XYZ file of C-alpha atoms in Angstrom:
726
model
C 74.541 86.873 170.023
C 78.238 86.313 170.806
C 77.377 83.073 172.624
C 75.420 81.619 169.659
C 78.417 79.907 167.946
C 79.497 78.383 171.261
C 76.011 76.981 171.895
C 75.828 75.467 168.384
C 79.208 73.810 168.880
C 78.078 72.389 172.234
C 74.887 70.998 170.684
C 76.850 69.341 167.885
C 79.227 67.624 170.311
C 76.328 66.432 172.434
C 74.551 64.903 169.420
C 77.705 63.023 168.419
C 78.127 61.616 171.923
C 74.447 60.591 172.056
C 74.657 58.810 168.734
C 77.684 56.789 169.885
C 75.811 55.704 173.036
C 72.744 54.738 170.990
C 74.874 52.703 168.618
C 76.340 50.685 171.497
C 72.897 49.999 172.894
C 71.567 48.620 169.647
C 74.388 46.129 169.253
C 75.991 47.886 166.264
C 72.876 47.390 164.133
C 73.100 49.783 161.189
C 70.099 52.054 160.842
C 70.153 53.506 157.315
C 69.671 57.158 158.240
C 71.982 58.328 155.475
C 69.810 56.650 152.893
C 66.997 59.080 153.604
C 68.858 61.863 151.897
C 70.083 59.839 148.930
C 68.717 60.880 145.551
C 69.037 57.485 143.847
C 67.066 54.263 144.360
C 67.811 52.440 147.602
C 67.907 48.723 148.448
C 64.563 47.373 149.550
C 63.457 44.553 151.817
C 61.220 41.701 150.699
C 60.304 38.706 152.848
C 62.816 40.019 155.369
C 65.705 39.868 152.874
C 67.632 42.897 151.719
C 67.166 43.241 147.948
C 69.763 45.160 145.889
C 68.652 47.995 143.653
C 67.172 46.735 140.379
C 70.036 47.053 137.853
C 69.743 50.040 135.531
C 71.821 48.917 132.551
C 74.213 51.374 130.913
C 73.184 51.482 127.262
C 76.767 51.918 126.089
C 77.732 48.702 127.910
C 74.477 46.866 127.236
C 75.895 44.010 125.169
C 78.685 43.406 127.655
C 76.266 43.361 130.583
C 73.866 40.759 129.182
C 76.419 38.541 127.434
C 76.182 35.812 130.071
C 73.076 34.035 131.354
C 69.437 34.991 131.009
C 68.442 38.667 131.252
C 64.848 39.896 131.345
C 65.135 43.587 130.476
C 62.466 46.267 130.655
C 62.984 48.979 128.027
C 61.228 52.079 129.323
C 61.112 55.862 129.422
C 60.792 57.952 132.615
C 58.077 60.184 131.110
C 55.958 57.308 129.713
C 52.705 57.024 131.659
C 52.409 53.285 131.019
C 55.977 52.789 132.263
C 55.320 54.730 135.473
C 52.174 52.730 136.175
C 54.015 49.485 135.423
C 57.060 50.270 137.624
C 55.623 48.927 140.948
C 54.636 45.627 139.304
C 58.091 45.232 137.767
C 59.840 46.123 141.056
C 57.746 43.691 143.104
C 58.241 40.914 140.529
C 62.009 41.424 140.742
C 61.971 41.415 144.563
C 59.825 38.276 144.703
C 62.036 36.228 142.390
C 65.308 37.569 143.815
C 64.350 36.394 147.315
C 62.748 33.101 146.239
C 64.460 29.784 146.983
C 64.684 27.198 144.180
C 64.958 24.472 146.868
C 62.889 24.894 150.078
C 65.247 25.213 153.062
C 63.123 26.067 156.075
C 62.179 29.498 157.257
C 65.691 30.898 157.408
C 66.914 32.956 154.523
C 70.172 32.482 152.717
C 70.876 35.738 151.001
C 74.473 35.088 150.086
C 74.960 35.625 146.389
C 77.411 32.732 146.229
C 74.923 30.168 147.531
C 73.459 27.866 144.882
C 70.139 27.977 146.716
C 69.481 31.504 145.465
C 67.367 32.362 142.483
C 70.097 34.213 140.570
C 72.798 31.578 141.062
C 70.553 28.557 140.504
C 68.978 29.761 137.242
C 71.599 32.336 136.153
C 68.576 34.561 135.567
C 68.752 38.341 136.016
C 66.373 41.299 135.876
C 67.333 44.698 134.468
C 66.008 47.972 133.082
C 67.182 50.171 130.212
C 66.273 53.866 130.059
C 65.456 54.552 126.398
C 65.467 58.310 126.925
C 69.072 58.253 128.113
C 70.196 55.460 125.767
C 67.949 55.795 122.725
C 70.463 54.250 120.319
C 70.614 51.047 122.398
C 66.826 50.731 122.394
C 66.705 51.381 118.649
C 69.332 48.678 118.099
C 67.156 46.285 120.111
C 64.131 47.016 117.916
C 62.102 48.749 120.614
C 59.134 50.605 119.139
C 56.896 51.145 122.167
C 57.237 51.539 125.918
C 57.449 49.518 128.029
C 58.908 46.628 126.015
C 60.146 43.530 127.849
C 62.722 41.361 126.074
C 64.375 38.149 127.239
C 68.034 37.719 126.278
C 70.193 34.604 126.567
C 73.971 35.025 126.398
C 73.582 38.382 124.665
C 71.093 37.223 122.017
C 67.388 38.077 121.994
C 65.395 34.953 122.838
C 61.816 36.228 122.815
C 59.612 39.140 123.801
C 56.851 39.342 126.335
C 53.590 40.220 124.620
C 50.381 40.621 126.549
C 48.912 42.546 129.434
C 51.436 43.896 131.917
C 49.946 42.104 134.902
C 51.835 40.315 137.641
C 50.268 36.937 136.802
C 51.016 37.161 133.066
C 54.595 38.256 133.681
C 55.095 35.468 136.201
C 53.716 32.881 133.755
C 56.216 34.123 131.179
C 59.100 33.841 133.655
C 57.942 30.432 134.920
C 57.935 29.012 131.385
C 61.514 30.179 130.891
C 62.684 28.852 134.268
C 61.112 25.474 133.549
C 63.122 25.229 130.326
C 66.329 26.133 132.181
C 65.801 23.652 135.033
C 63.047 21.194 134.067
C 60.950 20.059 137.013
C 62.193 22.782 139.345
C 59.071 24.958 139.323
C 55.863 24.331 141.309
C 53.153 22.667 139.260
C 50.409 24.901 140.650
C 52.505 28.021 140.039
C 53.917 30.557 142.526
C 51.831 32.351 145.173
C 52.394 35.890 143.944
C 52.314 39.109 145.969
C 50.470 42.229 144.919
C 52.277 45.257 143.533
C 54.060 47.269 146.263
C 53.824 44.425 148.799
C 57.015 43.650 150.731
C 56.073 40.069 151.600
C 54.629 37.186 149.632
C 51.337 35.583 150.751
C 53.087 32.407 151.935
C 55.816 34.203 153.919
C 55.743 33.115 157.581
C 58.322 35.497 159.052
C 61.771 34.818 160.495
C 62.625 31.738 162.518
C 62.524 33.606 165.834
C 58.999 34.048 167.177
C 57.874 37.457 168.441
C 57.226 35.932 171.906
C 60.872 34.970 172.450
C 62.346 35.836 175.827
C 64.515 38.868 176.450
C 67.557 36.682 176.998
C 67.064 34.917 173.673
C 66.747 38.257 171.926
C 69.928 39.523 173.539
C 71.896 36.424 172.571
C 70.614 36.679 169.049
C 71.713 40.296 168.805
C 75.167 39.381 170.085
C 75.410 36.683 167.432
C 74.349 39.193 164.808
C 77.021 41.574 166.041
C 79.781 38.967 165.715
C 78.756 37.646 162.291
C 77.709 41.017 160.785
C 74.626 39.506 159.159
C 71.809 41.542 157.663
C 68.895 42.025 157.778
C 67.029 39.125 159.435
C 68.363 39.519 162.959
C 65.422 39.702 165.332
C 62.144 41.456 165.722
C 63.956 44.312 167.431
C 66.350 44.630 164.552
C 63.523 44.662 162.040
C 61.562 47.304 163.873
C 63.582 50.300 162.631
C 63.305 48.998 159.073
C 59.535 48.760 159.281
C 59.310 52.310 160.490
C 61.643 53.634 157.833
C 59.852 54.118 154.545
C 62.979 54.862 152.424
C 63.918 51.190 152.592
C 60.520 50.150 151.306
C 60.086 52.568 148.468
C 62.284 53.810 145.677
C 61.892 56.996 143.632
C 60.278 54.886 140.913
C 57.525 53.816 143.276
C 56.922 57.369 144.363
C 56.450 58.368 140.750
C 53.861 55.667 140.370
C 51.594 57.532 142.770
C 51.406 60.512 140.427
C 48.491 60.796 138.016
C 49.474 58.842 134.910
C 46.174 58.514 133.114
C 46.109 58.535 129.362
C 43.413 60.677 127.824
C 40.238 59.080 129.138
C 38.241 60.195 126.112
C 39.710 59.639 122.648
C 39.175 62.295 119.993
C 37.467 64.736 122.419
C 37.064 67.507 119.814
C 35.808 65.345 116.960
C 38.614 66.494 114.649
C 41.386 64.857 112.671
C 44.718 65.637 114.336
C 47.509 66.699 111.976
C 50.777 65.013 112.966
C 54.381 66.089 112.874
C 57.173 63.520 113.126
C 57.636 64.322 116.815
C 53.958 64.214 117.765
C 53.506 60.989 115.766
C 56.331 59.390 117.742
C 54.871 60.439 121.094
C 51.157 59.857 120.491
C 51.157 56.873 118.140
C 54.434 54.933 118.132
C 55.070 55.158 121.876
C 51.436 54.734 122.867
C 49.014 51.860 123.274
C 46.095 54.019 122.094
C 44.356 53.104 118.795
C 44.682 55.590 115.912
C 43.082 55.675 112.454
C 45.417 57.775 110.275
C 45.499 58.832 106.627
C 48.730 59.682 104.807
C 48.101 62.063 101.921
C 49.521 64.695 99.591
C 47.653 67.986 98.943
C 48.078 67.690 95.157
C 46.625 64.135 95.031
C 43.201 64.092 93.366
C 41.998 60.996 95.238
C 43.096 62.594 98.524
C 41.113 65.733 97.729
C 38.016 63.681 96.917
C 38.327 61.729 100.164
C 38.948 64.777 102.389
C 35.271 65.633 103.188
C 34.542 62.041 104.220
C 37.594 62.034 106.490
C 36.484 65.228 108.211
C 33.010 63.795 108.727
C 34.495 60.537 110.035
C 36.362 62.477 112.732
C 33.054 64.032 113.809
C 31.325 60.642 113.848
C 34.100 59.153 115.996
C 34.116 61.981 118.566
C 34.797 60.505 121.982
C 35.218 56.998 120.513
C 38.303 56.700 118.287
C 41.360 58.869 117.588
C 41.511 60.125 113.990
C 44.653 61.642 112.491
C 46.372 62.626 109.256
C 49.901 63.204 107.939
C 50.768 65.625 105.121
C 53.520 63.761 103.272
C 54.716 66.880 101.438
C 55.605 68.390 104.816
C 56.553 65.223 106.727
C 58.301 63.416 103.894
C 60.750 61.656 106.209
C 57.948 60.235 108.347
C 56.063 58.962 105.298
C 59.238 57.374 103.971
C 59.742 55.549 107.274
C 56.147 54.278 107.108
C 56.933 52.892 103.614
C 53.872 54.072 101.750
C 53.003 52.632 98.358
C 50.799 55.502 97.206
C 48.395 58.263 98.202
C 46.158 58.160 100.059
C 47.236 55.325 102.368
C 45.105 54.691 105.460
C 46.553 52.782 108.409
C 45.164 51.680 111.743
C 47.682 51.673 114.619
C 47.461 50.059 118.043
C 50.108 49.027 120.546
C 53.055 49.393 118.172
C 51.416 47.373 115.374
C 49.538 48.507 112.296
C 47.258 47.220 109.569
C 46.382 48.858 106.262
C 42.785 49.741 105.414
C 42.024 48.419 101.919
C 38.289 49.047 101.686
C 36.241 51.651 99.849
C 36.591 55.325 100.792
C 32.981 56.233 101.403
C 31.912 57.606 104.760
C 29.822 54.525 105.529
C 32.789 52.242 104.780
C 35.035 54.279 107.073
C 32.493 54.273 109.907
C 31.899 50.524 109.634
C 35.619 49.810 109.782
C 36.120 52.225 112.700
C 33.300 50.600 114.684
C 34.881 47.183 114.157
C 38.246 48.597 115.229
C 36.782 49.955 118.467
C 35.436 46.512 119.353
C 38.916 44.955 119.446
C 40.136 47.447 122.055
C 39.339 45.078 124.936
C 41.163 42.139 123.367
C 39.768 38.757 122.350
C 36.338 38.230 123.888
C 35.739 35.174 126.063
C 32.354 33.566 125.301
C 30.272 30.646 126.516
C 27.894 28.448 124.525
C 24.869 30.760 124.786
C 26.860 33.868 123.772
C 28.355 32.011 120.833
C 24.889 30.973 119.670
C 23.784 34.611 119.684
C 26.861 35.570 117.646
C 26.102 32.896 115.054
C 22.760 34.561 114.342
C 24.520 37.842 113.469
C 27.918 36.843 112.061
C 28.620 34.648 109.053
C 32.270 33.970 109.956
C 33.578 33.434 113.511
C 37.055 32.251 114.488
C 37.030 30.299 117.770
C 40.101 29.682 119.948
C 39.678 26.816 122.429
C 41.874 26.909 125.533
C 42.131 25.118 128.866
C 43.981 25.489 132.167
C 47.277 24.406 130.592
C 47.269 27.078 127.880
C 50.298 29.314 128.460
C 50.639 33.073 128.503
C 52.757 32.780 125.368
C 49.797 31.184 123.565
C 47.478 33.998 124.685
C 50.042 36.639 123.734
C 50.204 35.246 120.182
C 46.395 35.204 120.065
C 46.145 38.875 121.062
C 48.167 39.909 117.999
C 45.591 38.545 115.558
C 42.439 40.726 115.967
C 44.101 43.795 114.416
C 44.372 42.003 111.065
C 40.777 40.728 111.225
C 39.121 44.154 111.392
C 36.336 44.291 108.819
C 36.664 40.620 107.899
C 35.607 38.330 110.748
C 35.167 37.997 114.514
C 37.604 36.230 116.818
C 36.591 34.832 120.216
C 38.069 32.436 122.751
C 36.335 29.890 124.948
C 36.873 27.093 127.449
C 33.251 25.965 127.238
C 32.811 22.201 127.557
C 29.596 22.398 125.520
C 31.328 24.069 122.589
C 34.254 21.652 122.854
C 31.808 18.754 122.646
C 29.913 20.322 119.756
C 33.059 20.854 117.643
C 34.717 17.612 118.862
C 37.744 19.330 120.424
C 40.111 16.848 122.095
C 43.381 18.820 122.203
C 44.042 22.343 123.476
C 44.687 24.984 122.368
C 42.778 24.566 119.090
C 41.667 27.064 116.453
C 38.776 26.751 114.014
C 36.534 28.909 111.873
C 32.763 28.513 111.925
C 31.078 29.583 108.693
C 27.336 29.190 108.857
C 27.884 26.598 111.589
C 30.311 24.593 109.465
C 33.723 24.152 111.112
C 37.091 24.256 109.365
C 40.094 23.467 111.566
C 43.560 24.980 111.622
C 46.127 22.172 111.451
C 48.869 22.649 114.034
C 51.460 19.879 113.994
C 53.380 21.319 116.965
C 52.634 23.794 119.797
C 54.809 26.360 118.051
C 52.431 26.344 115.069
C 49.725 27.862 117.300
C 52.093 30.713 118.205
C 53.291 31.380 114.657
C 51.434 34.630 113.985
C 52.141 34.735 110.240
C 51.212 31.120 109.652
C 47.958 31.438 111.599
C 47.061 34.680 109.828
C 47.743 33.210 106.383
C 45.359 30.370 107.176
C 42.739 32.813 108.433
C 42.979 34.857 105.250
C 42.279 31.726 103.221
C 39.016 31.012 105.069
C 37.738 34.355 106.370
C 35.256 34.867 103.540
C 31.701 33.564 104.055
C 30.749 30.425 102.181
C 28.791 32.574 99.700
C 30.090 36.169 100.005
C 28.807 39.188 98.121
C 31.143 40.303 95.340
C 32.183 43.933 95.864
C 34.916 46.207 94.540
C 37.043 45.664 97.660
C 36.981 41.840 97.670
C 36.631 41.063 93.958
C 40.273 40.098 93.453
C 40.283 37.942 96.578
C 37.172 36.065 95.441
C 37.822 35.722 91.707
C 41.565 35.181 91.306
C 43.026 31.698 91.203
C 39.820 29.679 91.182
C 36.583 28.836 89.418
C 33.757 30.882 90.904
C 30.072 29.991 90.770
C 28.660 33.523 90.576
C 24.983 34.083 91.216
C 23.622 37.240 89.538
C 20.766 38.316 91.800
C 18.800 41.446 92.602
C 17.452 42.803 95.875
C 14.534 44.396 94.032
C 12.795 41.017 94.072
C 13.195 40.009 97.756
C 11.556 36.577 97.512
C 13.595 35.396 94.522
C 16.681 36.977 96.067
C 16.368 34.969 99.296
C 15.528 31.736 97.436
C 18.456 32.236 95.050
C 20.948 32.822 97.889
C 19.650 29.802 99.757
C 19.965 27.564 96.695
C 23.520 28.743 95.944
C 24.548 28.193 99.573
C 22.991 24.734 99.581
C 24.893 23.861 96.402
C 28.122 25.231 97.936
C 27.804 23.146 101.095
C 27.033 19.964 99.170
C 29.912 20.547 96.761
C 32.328 21.154 99.649
C 31.215 17.919 101.304
C 31.746 15.972 98.098
C 35.174 17.520 97.514
C 36.255 16.790 101.081
C 35.178 13.171 100.770
C 36.874 12.794 97.385
C 40.071 14.405 98.692
C 40.199 12.084 101.690
C 39.561 9.057 99.498
C 42.270 10.132 97.066
C 44.808 10.608 99.872
C 43.873 7.265 101.407
C 44.553 5.590 98.081
C 47.975 7.259 97.940
C 48.758 6.139 101.491
C 47.688 2.583 100.645
C 49.911 2.597 97.550
C 52.864 3.819 99.597
C 52.295 1.117 102.221
C 52.171 -1.577 99.515
C 55.532 -0.429 98.159
C 57.039 -0.480 101.643
C 55.753 -4.012 102.315
C 56.962 -5.216 98.920
C 60.461 -3.821 99.534
C 60.566 -5.417 102.991
C 59.553 -8.801 101.582
C 62.375 -8.622 99.039
C 64.782 -7.171 101.624
C 65.557 -4.415 99.130
C 66.896 -1.551 101.241
C 67.161 0.880 98.328
C 63.541 0.316 97.317
C 62.519 0.550 100.971
C 64.173 3.949 101.372
C 62.605 5.154 98.128
C 59.153 4.012 99.247
C 59.463 5.665 102.630
C 60.603 8.926 101.022
C 57.382 9.241 99.024
C 55.681 12.424 100.232
C 51.887 12.701 100.213
C 50.636 16.276 100.069
C 47.833 16.585 102.621
C 47.359 20.348 102.297
C 45.285 20.717 99.162
C 44.039 18.938 96.086
C 45.656 19.386 92.700
C 42.240 20.166 91.237
C 41.444 23.844 90.785
C 39.566 25.297 93.742
C 35.882 26.163 93.337
C 34.393 29.164 95.129
C 30.866 30.534 95.398
C 29.652 34.155 95.460
C 26.784 36.400 94.437
C 26.645 39.883 92.942
C 23.969 42.568 92.845
C 22.929 42.495 89.188
C 21.288 45.928 89.317
C 24.130 47.784 91.059
C 26.745 46.213 88.741
C 24.417 46.094 85.743
C 26.841 47.649 83.220
C 29.787 45.385 84.109
C 27.604 42.253 84.054
C 26.051 43.177 80.695
C 29.391 43.892 78.985
C 31.169 40.885 80.528
C 28.520 38.145 80.542
C 25.786 39.581 78.341
C 23.152 39.226 81.085
C 20.566 41.807 82.141
C 19.039 40.640 85.392
C 16.090 43.007 85.052
C 15.012 41.234 81.829
C 16.553 37.778 82.078
C 15.967 37.165 85.810
C 18.400 35.518 88.238
C 21.178 33.637 86.467
C 24.382 31.831 87.389
C 27.714 31.846 85.576
C 30.870 29.876 86.337
C 33.798 32.269 85.938
C 37.469 31.402 85.306
C 39.206 34.746 85.779
C 42.712 33.412 85.229
C 41.836 32.346 81.666
C 39.298 35.130 80.978
C 36.470 32.716 80.245
C 33.116 31.646 81.677
C 30.274 29.158 81.312
C 26.620 30.159 81.412
C 24.988 27.033 79.944
C 24.431 23.498 81.179
C 25.449 20.432 79.204
C 21.996 20.502 77.555
C 22.469 24.103 76.378
C 20.071 25.711 78.848
C 21.055 28.648 81.049
C 22.442 27.814 84.493
C 19.732 28.783 86.972
C 20.072 29.817 90.609
C 19.184 26.347 91.826
C 21.112 23.631 93.579
C 20.349 21.006 90.914
C 21.372 23.155 87.951
C 24.666 24.178 89.594
C 25.685 20.685 90.762
C 24.875 19.148 87.337
C 27.095 21.653 85.531
C 30.109 21.948 87.850
C 31.581 18.437 87.272
C 31.496 19.036 83.498
C 33.454 22.279 83.915
C 36.164 21.390 86.464
C 37.555 18.452 84.483
C 40.341 19.068 81.973
C 39.446 19.622 79.229
C 35.929 20.818 80.142
C 33.027 19.052 78.450
C 31.158 22.332 77.961
C 32.626 24.927 75.613
C 33.494 28.169 77.445
C 32.876 31.736 76.356
C 35.376 34.573 76.545
C 35.007 37.597 78.820
C 37.192 39.720 76.506
C 37.158 40.594 72.781
C 38.923 38.523 70.132
C 41.641 41.153 69.710
C 42.337 41.221 73.453
C 42.190 37.442 73.605
C 44.944 37.150 70.989
C 47.423 39.104 73.108
C 46.166 37.438 76.286
C 46.849 33.981 74.812
C 50.362 35.048 73.813
C 51.050 36.367 77.292
C 49.631 33.176 78.787
C 51.840 31.007 76.586
C 54.939 32.974 77.543
C 54.187 32.892 81.271
C 53.178 29.210 81.154
C 56.216 28.045 79.161
C 58.979 30.609 79.705
C 61.893 28.417 78.496
C 60.145 27.378 75.284
C 59.071 30.982 74.741
C 62.628 32.247 75.119
C 63.859 29.578 72.699
C 61.125 30.452 70.212
C 61.884 34.168 70.373
C 65.623 33.504 70.043
C 64.938 31.302 67.012
C 62.807 34.017 65.431
C 65.541 36.592 65.977
C 68.233 34.350 64.456
C 65.997 33.487 61.507
C 65.254 37.144 60.904
C 68.948 38.002 61.057
C 69.874 35.269 58.555
C 67.092 36.262 56.183
C 68.130 39.900 56.335
C 71.750 39.036 55.731
C 70.816 36.944 52.699
C 68.757 39.773 51.257
C 71.649 42.146 51.738
C 73.988 39.862 49.777
C 71.512 39.621 46.925
C 71.224 43.373 46.657
C 75.044 43.683 46.365
C 75.541 40.572 44.194
C 76.170 42.553 40.804
C 79.766 43.268 41.763
C 80.598 39.567 41.835
C 78.974 38.225 38.644
C 81.515 37.143 36.028
C 79.257 38.015 33.102
C 79.368 41.668 34.047
C 82.979 42.109 33.040
C 82.863 45.826 32.571
C 81.764 46.395 36.115
C 84.001 43.793 37.717
C 87.250 44.058 35.607
C 87.358 47.809 35.530
C 85.768 48.461 32.185
C 84.132 51.765 32.976
C 83.242 54.702 30.807
C 84.535 56.986 33.508
C 87.793 55.093 33.941
C 91.134 56.132 32.474
C 91.653 54.921 28.869
C 95.118 54.488 27.397
């Protein structure tokens, strides 16, 4: 036992001496043994080049770090399952671009950071990561609402965000688009040959310049050269051997975490119950998740909420294993409900991937289930269809939005497209296609292109520039204007959308007589299609006449060499968006289900009178139910098309009827006059007030005039029976 310390000391000295001998034999090549015990991420090797650790940005110095050049920053959280699964892809993408050469320069590698033939120096483009758990305030300031979020900054300002699937190809397409804008013409036309996640070489990497079969003398001379110049790491095959056998250089702690189970719940709503949220659980399960959630915000004292509660419980049972259902008690979680910005109770929202859309339909169980089923369908993104699949869809769906793309369509275009389906739930279907047959059918000559097919009739979205196809709000506004069928059914949920702002040809039908019902719908649809064709032709002719008139003015000004008139003529703007004539819509309503409303509003009982048609003007609270000959408007194409032209002109040739009583109409006309002519109304009211004031003042003078009449001397000169008499 006494000799044990001496033996340990001897062993230590021997190991030191052995290590010095080994170092001399290897030509002073550094073997990173110390890195094995390091807790932090270590430099890696890709394509034989040593790659620095991916920068983890300090949130407190974030703005100072990214204030120069381009920075693509991943905002993440260490506990986020999606972030852990995404880490190897992000790391490999960084390694690939860091070691890539903007200008091909043979098989040797120039890893000097000062060389212009390096990715970072040539493009001034950097990769970085920001830990939102450690620096939550920085992520909040950057508007990060879900993990991982990838944002591109340029000189400290946010340029754009990556939106789409977190795949290597999609990320690379995003980066390539940016690099092409920085250095036009510098990127390969066919795109880069990308590695797979966790690879340490790219598919086109051919190894170092020295072949493995080099002679021993060549290897020795190479090592000596390496020793003198202190270059790393591409020295020789011998020098690379220790690196290949050492896993710490190839993997970082992030990559090791990626091997852990990171699966989200494989089965949504496993218990078939509505989950009650707190602010914390809402943040973790909804805001920071990509999972879809259908959530109601309510108050226990709300009568509508109490009435809806049984249907919500049953909905959760119906959606067991299919869709997550939740609820928030706003009396308890008032702060959360305030952040959501509710307008009333109950409010029902559908969440997915950091975005939300409000449910505005009826609150019956069937309505909830229908909406939920439509929401589940969008989980896989926009469906790609061919001509045969599209034909099958046309037999089932009345409205289909079609996005045409080709090989040149960018990831940014697809990312904008993927944001749309959430807002279309319950309204219409959205698909994408690159089918040549469909392109020929709809006469598509430019890509990408968006249209809506309603009963096979195409209406095109007008995009004047590529950015218009990526403008989510603009595209959605157009979709909302055309997502109704050509002849929709009038219901409580869409009545305002159908009736407001236009004349509506409303067919009053009943399903109790199936044959007449089908004939009536067919006739109304036929009339709608013919009317739309006529209006389109008339609109085009009208705009052509305006263009011709503008051209005549330009030519006349040029002939006279009148520059002022020429500028005035060229400044004439022709509105190509819509006609000045009031829009005409078509719809039908179940006359039995809405029997009371139809009887009190239009005086029609479909059970006695049969199928009828009225032309409704909701803005002016009036309608027409007779043709120019005085007969009732029937559910027929001829009757509708004969009457419409007499109604749309101003003033109409057929006298309208009112949908409200005479007393209500009086106040409605006053309100209409005020809203239609606000300045005149204000002047009229001001005049009435002044006139009333003057009249009242005059009356007041008359009532006090006895004190100023000269003939009443006693009262004016002091002759009073109560006065003092001398």
